[in-house]
Amino acid sequence: MKKLYAVIGYPIGHSMSPVMHNDLFSFYQIDGHYLPFQVAPENLEDAVKGLKAIGVGGFNVTIPHKSRIIPYLDGVDELANAIGAVNTVVNEDGRFIGYNTDGSGFLTGLENQFASIEGKKILVIGAGGATRGIYFTLAKEKPAKIDIANRTVEKAWSLINDCPYPNSSAAFSLEEAEQVLEDYDLIIQTTMIGMAPKVSEQPIKLDNLKKQAIVCDIVYNPLKTKFLQDAEQKGAQIQNGIDMFVFQGALAFEKWTGTFPDAERMRAIVLKQLGG
Ligand code: ATR
């Protein structure tokens, strides 16, 4: 019997996940189908019960439910629990178990294009919800150094203090970060700054960027933010947010089906949806 998979969010109309996952089900000849469901916050508990009653194979969770869903699940893995957010739920013998593949999707996408983060000095820009998954996942891997720069420095410190993995991270203001930029091999922009329609914004200036640095942006609309354009002009290697999106989906698909899918195929589907 065909297995149902889903994504729940509010709103959900913009999601590129259904087209991406349905292409994979058909390509790998897996008898599954993936549907988007718009679930208002007050209906979240009922929606989870309903998904369990109809026996879905698993589902993705997006804004605004990623944290609020946790009490309605039967279990949450260690990293997702530390992050405090779930983006992937797997039906494991009738029990709904929550995972977070956002941070690991970012890391897998990064290591797929570049080398391992081992020995790297990393600066993360931002201290919001998206930062948390990326920062905790990278801190767990024990890079040479991982620091956070944020407009509100206290928020960066509280993220560092919340991190369950040993680290010696420091927090900086955006202005301070501009001054010490030369210290870092890898800069990761994790805020929505530069996203359409405000495409002329950039979180920090890159004048002191180290030669050969890698600069990533989690934004993928536009595909090349002003920040990435600036980084490229200064000789950096760049990566946009498509990789994080593709690999969080690939890791979810693997959890549901046991198959790690072809990321290049997924990237092509996503680019097509973005009108590329
Ligand atoms: P989300 O949970 O969706 O990531 P968020 O928690 O509001 O959203 O976090 C947004 C991030 O973008 C924060 O790091 C925020 O900085 P503050 O912690 O100082 O608020 C950052 N941010 C948003 N707009 C910004 C701007 N115009 N300049 C600098 N940083 C900004």
Short mmCIF file of C-alpha atoms and ligand atoms in Angstrom, two decimals:
data_model
loop_
_atom_site.label_atom_id
_atom_site.label_comp_id
_atom_site.label_asym_id
_atom_site.label_seq_id
_atom_site.Cartn_x
_atom_site.Cartn_y
_atom_site.Cartn_z
CA MET A 1 0.00 0.00 0.00
CA LYS A 2 1.23 3.48 -0.85
CA LYS A 3 2.82 5.20 2.17
CA LEU A 4 1.96 8.81 2.86
CA TYR A 5 4.58 11.41 3.79
CA ALA A 6 3.87 15.05 4.52
CA VAL A 7 5.06 18.47 5.51
CA ILE A 8 3.12 20.53 8.04
CA GLY A 9 3.52 24.28 8.43
CA TYR A 10 1.58 27.54 8.53
CA PRO A 11 1.58 28.79 5.84
CA ILE A 12 2.78 25.94 3.64
CA GLY A 13 1.97 26.94 0.06
CA HIS A 14 5.56 28.00 -0.75
CA SER A 15 7.14 24.65 0.21
CA MET A 16 9.39 23.08 -2.43
CA SER A 17 9.55 19.81 -0.46
CA PRO A 18 6.56 18.02 -2.08
CA VAL A 19 7.94 18.27 -5.63
CA MET A 20 11.42 17.31 -4.44
CA HIS A 21 10.33 14.23 -2.46
CA ASN A 22 7.72 13.04 -4.96
CA ASP A 23 10.37 13.08 -7.68
CA LEU A 24 12.56 10.88 -5.44
CA PHE A 25 9.76 8.40 -4.68
CA SER A 26 9.13 7.99 -8.37
CA PHE A 27 12.85 7.88 -9.34
CA TYR A 28 13.67 5.21 -6.74
CA GLN A 29 10.38 3.36 -7.44
CA ILE A 30 9.32 3.63 -3.81
CA ASP A 31 5.56 3.46 -3.32
CA GLY A 32 5.21 6.72 -1.43
CA HIS A 33 3.57 10.11 -1.85
CA TYR A 34 4.36 13.42 -0.13
CA LEU A 35 1.74 16.10 0.53
CA PRO A 36 1.77 19.58 2.11
CA PHE A 37 -0.73 20.29 4.91
CA GLN A 38 -1.45 23.74 6.27
CA VAL A 39 -1.92 23.31 10.03
CA ALA A 40 -2.83 26.30 12.18
CA PRO A 41 -0.95 26.40 15.52
CA GLU A 42 -4.09 25.62 17.54
CA ASN A 43 -4.62 22.44 15.50
CA LEU A 44 -1.09 21.06 15.83
CA GLU A 45 -1.84 18.39 18.43
CA ASP A 46 -4.88 17.14 16.49
CA ALA A 47 -2.87 17.10 13.26
CA VAL A 48 -0.15 14.93 14.84
CA LYS A 49 -2.80 12.53 16.19
CA GLY A 50 -4.42 12.42 12.75
CA LEU A 51 -1.14 11.69 10.98
CA LYS A 52 -0.56 8.86 13.44
CA ALA A 53 -4.08 7.49 13.02
CA ILE A 54 -3.69 7.27 9.25
CA GLY A 55 -0.25 5.70 9.62
CA VAL A 56 2.00 8.12 7.72
CA GLY A 57 5.56 6.91 7.16
CA GLY A 58 6.93 10.23 8.33
CA PHE A 59 6.69 13.96 7.86
CA ASN A 60 8.59 17.23 7.84
CA VAL A 61 7.80 20.06 10.21
CA THR A 62 8.32 23.68 9.31
CA ILE A 63 7.65 27.16 10.67
CA PRO A 64 5.98 27.78 13.13
CA HIS A 65 5.77 24.22 14.52
CA LYS A 66 9.40 23.08 14.82
CA SER A 67 9.64 23.59 18.61
CA ARG A 68 6.00 23.33 19.58
CA ILE A 69 5.63 19.84 18.14
CA ILE A 70 8.06 18.26 20.62
CA PRO A 71 5.52 17.56 23.42
CA TYR A 72 3.28 15.70 20.93
CA LEU A 73 5.99 13.26 19.80
CA ASP A 74 6.87 9.89 21.38
CA GLY A 75 10.59 10.62 21.40
CA VAL A 76 13.20 13.11 20.17
CA ASP A 77 16.79 12.31 19.31
CA GLU A 78 19.67 13.86 21.26
CA LEU A 79 20.70 16.56 18.79
CA ALA A 80 17.11 17.67 18.03
CA ASN A 81 16.43 17.77 21.75
CA ALA A 82 19.50 19.96 22.33
CA ILE A 83 18.50 22.26 19.46
CA GLY A 84 14.93 22.30 20.76
CA ALA A 85 13.48 21.94 17.26
CA VAL A 86 12.37 19.07 15.04
CA ASN A 87 12.12 19.24 11.25
CA THR A 88 11.74 15.51 10.50
CA VAL A 89 9.49 12.93 12.14
CA VAL A 90 9.83 9.21 11.48
CA ASN A 91 7.10 6.66 12.22
CA GLU A 92 9.14 3.97 13.97
CA ASP A 93 6.76 1.03 14.57
CA GLY A 94 3.89 3.32 15.45
CA ARG A 95 5.99 5.74 17.52
CA PHE A 96 6.65 9.25 16.19
CA ILE A 97 10.35 10.09 16.72
CA GLY A 98 11.63 13.61 16.01
CA TYR A 99 14.95 14.50 14.40
CA ASN A 100 16.61 17.68 13.22
CA THR A 101 18.28 17.41 9.81
CA ASP A 102 18.64 21.19 9.29
CA GLY A 103 22.06 21.51 10.94
CA SER A 104 23.27 18.13 9.68
CA GLY A 105 21.91 19.04 6.22
CA PHE A 106 23.99 22.20 6.32
CA LEU A 107 27.08 20.25 7.41
CA THR A 108 26.63 17.47 4.84
CA GLY A 109 26.12 20.04 2.06
CA LEU A 110 29.23 21.93 3.15
CA GLU A 111 31.40 18.82 3.34
CA ASN A 112 30.00 17.61 0.01
CA GLN A 113 31.29 20.73 -1.75
CA PHE A 114 34.36 21.48 0.35
CA ALA A 115 36.52 19.46 2.74
CA SER A 116 35.70 18.39 6.28
CA ILE A 117 35.34 21.15 8.89
CA GLU A 118 38.05 19.49 10.97
CA GLY A 119 40.71 22.03 11.93
CA LYS A 120 38.62 24.93 10.58
CA LYS A 121 38.08 28.25 12.34
CA ILE A 122 34.41 29.13 11.91
CA LEU A 123 32.45 32.34 12.38
CA VAL A 124 28.66 32.02 12.50
CA ILE A 125 26.65 35.20 11.86
CA GLY A 126 23.27 35.38 13.62
CA ALA A 127 21.70 33.95 16.77
CA GLY A 128 18.15 33.08 15.71
CA GLY A 129 16.27 29.82 15.23
CA ALA A 130 18.18 28.77 12.12
CA THR A 131 21.52 29.54 13.76
CA ARG A 132 20.81 27.19 16.67
CA GLY A 133 20.66 24.01 14.55
CA ILE A 134 23.76 24.93 12.55
CA TYR A 135 25.84 26.10 15.52
CA PHE A 136 25.05 23.08 17.75
CA THR A 137 25.66 20.62 14.90
CA LEU A 138 29.01 22.19 14.01
CA ALA A 139 30.07 22.59 17.68
CA LYS A 140 29.40 18.86 18.16
CA GLU A 141 32.04 18.16 15.48
CA LYS A 142 34.69 20.07 17.47
CA PRO A 143 36.17 22.38 14.80
CA ALA A 144 39.38 24.27 15.73
CA LYS A 145 37.25 27.27 16.71
CA ILE A 146 33.62 28.34 16.34
CA ASP A 147 32.47 31.83 17.33
CA ILE A 148 29.22 33.74 16.87
CA ALA A 149 28.65 37.33 15.72
CA ASN A 150 25.23 38.88 16.20
CA ARG A 151 23.62 42.34 16.27
CA THR A 152 22.51 41.59 19.85
CA VAL A 153 25.63 40.12 21.46
CA GLU A 154 23.74 38.77 24.52
CA LYS A 155 21.71 36.51 22.24
CA ALA A 156 24.92 35.03 20.85
CA TRP A 157 26.19 34.41 24.39
CA SER A 158 22.96 32.71 25.40
CA LEU A 159 23.21 30.42 22.36
CA ILE A 160 26.79 29.55 23.37
CA ASN A 161 25.70 28.89 26.96
CA ASP A 162 22.81 26.68 25.77
CA CYS A 163 25.10 24.49 23.67
CA PRO A 164 25.42 21.03 25.27
CA TYR A 165 28.66 20.24 23.43
CA PRO A 166 31.97 21.43 24.91
CA ASN A 167 33.20 24.55 23.16
CA SER A 168 35.27 27.65 23.81
CA SER A 169 33.15 29.90 21.60
CA ALA A 170 33.18 33.66 21.92
CA ALA A 171 30.44 36.12 20.97
CA PHE A 172 31.01 39.33 19.02
CA SER A 173 29.02 42.26 17.76
CA LEU A 174 28.78 42.56 13.97
CA GLU A 175 31.21 45.51 14.05
CA GLU A 176 33.76 43.53 16.10
CA ALA A 177 33.39 40.60 13.71
CA GLU A 178 34.36 42.82 10.77
CA GLN A 179 37.64 43.60 12.54
CA VAL A 180 38.61 39.99 13.38
CA LEU A 181 37.39 38.39 10.14
CA GLU A 182 40.90 37.46 9.02
CA ASP A 183 41.04 34.79 11.75
CA TYR A 184 38.35 32.61 10.13
CA ASP A 185 38.45 29.95 7.39
CA LEU A 186 34.69 29.60 7.17
CA ILE A 187 31.99 32.26 7.58
CA ILE A 188 28.34 31.16 7.78
CA GLN A 189 25.54 33.72 7.41
CA THR A 190 22.47 32.27 9.18
CA THR A 191 20.03 35.21 9.24
CA MET A 192 17.47 36.20 6.62
CA ILE A 193 19.41 39.40 5.82
CA GLY A 194 19.73 39.77 2.05
CA MET A 195 16.66 37.67 1.28
CA ALA A 196 14.26 39.03 -1.37
CA PRO A 197 12.85 41.66 -1.43
CA LYS A 198 15.56 43.31 0.73
CA VAL A 199 18.36 42.15 -1.55
CA SER A 200 20.63 45.15 -0.96
CA GLU A 201 21.27 44.28 2.72
CA GLN A 202 24.39 42.59 4.02
CA PRO A 203 25.12 41.68 7.70
CA ILE A 204 28.83 42.55 7.78
CA LYS A 205 31.45 44.03 5.47
CA LEU A 206 34.05 41.58 4.25
CA ASP A 207 37.08 43.86 3.82
CA ASN A 208 39.19 41.78 6.21
CA LEU A 209 38.20 38.43 4.75
CA LYS A 210 41.00 35.84 4.72
CA LYS A 211 42.20 34.75 1.29
CA GLN A 212 40.79 31.31 0.37
CA ALA A 213 38.00 31.61 2.95
CA ILE A 214 34.75 29.73 2.41
CA VAL A 215 31.64 31.89 2.79
CA CYS A 216 28.14 30.35 3.10
CA ASP A 217 24.71 31.94 3.22
CA ILE A 218 21.58 30.02 4.22
CA VAL A 219 19.48 32.33 2.02
CA TYR A 220 18.69 30.92 -1.45
CA ASN A 221 16.39 33.62 -2.78
CA PRO A 222 18.27 35.29 -4.41
CA LEU A 223 20.69 32.47 -5.25
CA LYS A 224 23.60 34.87 -4.78
CA THR A 225 22.97 37.36 -1.99
CA LYS A 226 24.84 40.66 -1.84
CA PHE A 227 26.94 39.05 0.90
CA LEU A 228 27.94 36.14 -1.36
CA GLN A 229 28.60 38.48 -4.30
CA ASP A 230 30.89 40.52 -2.09
CA ALA A 231 32.65 37.36 -0.81
CA GLU A 232 33.15 36.06 -4.35
CA GLN A 233 34.59 39.38 -5.48
CA LYS A 234 37.10 39.14 -2.64
CA GLY A 235 38.23 35.72 -3.84
CA ALA A 236 36.27 33.49 -1.44
CA GLN A 237 34.68 30.18 -2.35
CA ILE A 238 30.94 30.49 -1.80
CA GLN A 239 27.90 28.31 -1.09
CA ASN A 240 24.26 29.41 -1.04
CA GLY A 241 21.32 28.03 0.96
CA ILE A 242 20.22 25.52 -1.69
CA ASP A 243 22.66 22.93 -0.33
CA MET A 244 21.27 23.10 3.19
CA PHE A 245 17.72 22.75 1.87
CA VAL A 246 18.62 19.85 -0.44
CA PHE A 247 20.64 17.94 2.16
CA GLN A 248 18.13 18.39 5.01
CA GLY A 249 15.64 16.80 2.61
CA ALA A 250 18.09 14.07 1.56
CA LEU A 251 18.73 13.13 5.20
CA ALA A 252 14.98 13.06 5.92
CA PHE A 253 14.39 10.87 2.85
CA GLU A 254 17.12 8.51 4.02
CA LYS A 255 15.55 8.25 7.49
CA TRP A 256 12.18 7.36 5.94
CA THR A 257 13.31 4.98 3.21
CA GLY A 258 16.88 3.84 3.98
CA THR A 259 18.03 5.32 0.65
CA PHE A 260 20.36 8.33 0.55
CA PRO A 261 19.15 10.07 -2.61
CA ASP A 262 21.00 11.75 -5.45
CA ALA A 263 21.54 15.31 -4.24
CA GLU A 264 22.36 16.65 -7.72
CA ARG A 265 18.97 15.45 -8.92
CA MET A 266 17.32 17.19 -5.98
CA ARG A 267 19.25 20.40 -6.60
CA ALA A 268 18.08 20.45 -10.23
CA ILE A 269 14.44 20.07 -9.14
CA VAL A 270 14.76 22.86 -6.59
CA LEU A 271 16.47 25.22 -9.05
CA LYS A 272 13.70 24.55 -11.56
CA GLN A 273 11.07 25.44 -8.95
CA LEU A 274 12.94 28.64 -8.18
CA GLY A 275 12.64 29.49 -11.84
CA GLY A 276 16.30 28.87 -12.66
P1 ATR B 1 14.62 33.03 13.18
O1 ATR B 1 14.26 32.30 14.43
O2 ATR B 1 13.64 32.84 12.07
O3 ATR B 1 16.04 32.76 12.75
P2 ATR B 1 15.02 35.36 14.72
O4 ATR B 1 15.09 34.55 15.94
O5 ATR B 1 14.22 36.62 14.76
O6 ATR B 1 14.50 34.56 13.49
O7 ATR B 1 16.56 35.67 14.34
C1 ATR B 1 16.87 36.48 13.31
C2 ATR B 1 18.38 36.74 13.30
O8 ATR B 1 18.64 37.74 12.34
C3 ATR B 1 18.93 37.26 14.62
O9 ATR B 1 20.28 36.88 14.73
C4 ATR B 1 18.80 38.77 14.41
O10 ATR B 1 19.64 39.57 15.21
P3 ATR B 1 19.17 39.98 16.70
O11 ATR B 1 19.40 38.76 17.54
O12 ATR B 1 20.05 41.10 17.07
O13 ATR B 1 17.73 40.35 16.60
C5 ATR B 1 19.23 38.88 12.99
N1 ATR B 1 18.75 40.08 12.32
C6 ATR B 1 17.52 40.29 11.82
N2 ATR B 1 17.44 41.50 11.21
C7 ATR B 1 18.68 42.06 11.34
C8 ATR B 1 19.25 43.29 10.89
N3 ATR B 1 18.55 44.19 10.21
N4 ATR B 1 20.54 43.53 11.19
C9 ATR B 1 21.27 42.63 11.88
N5 ATR B 1 20.79 41.44 12.32
C10 ATR B 1 19.51 41.17 12.06
#
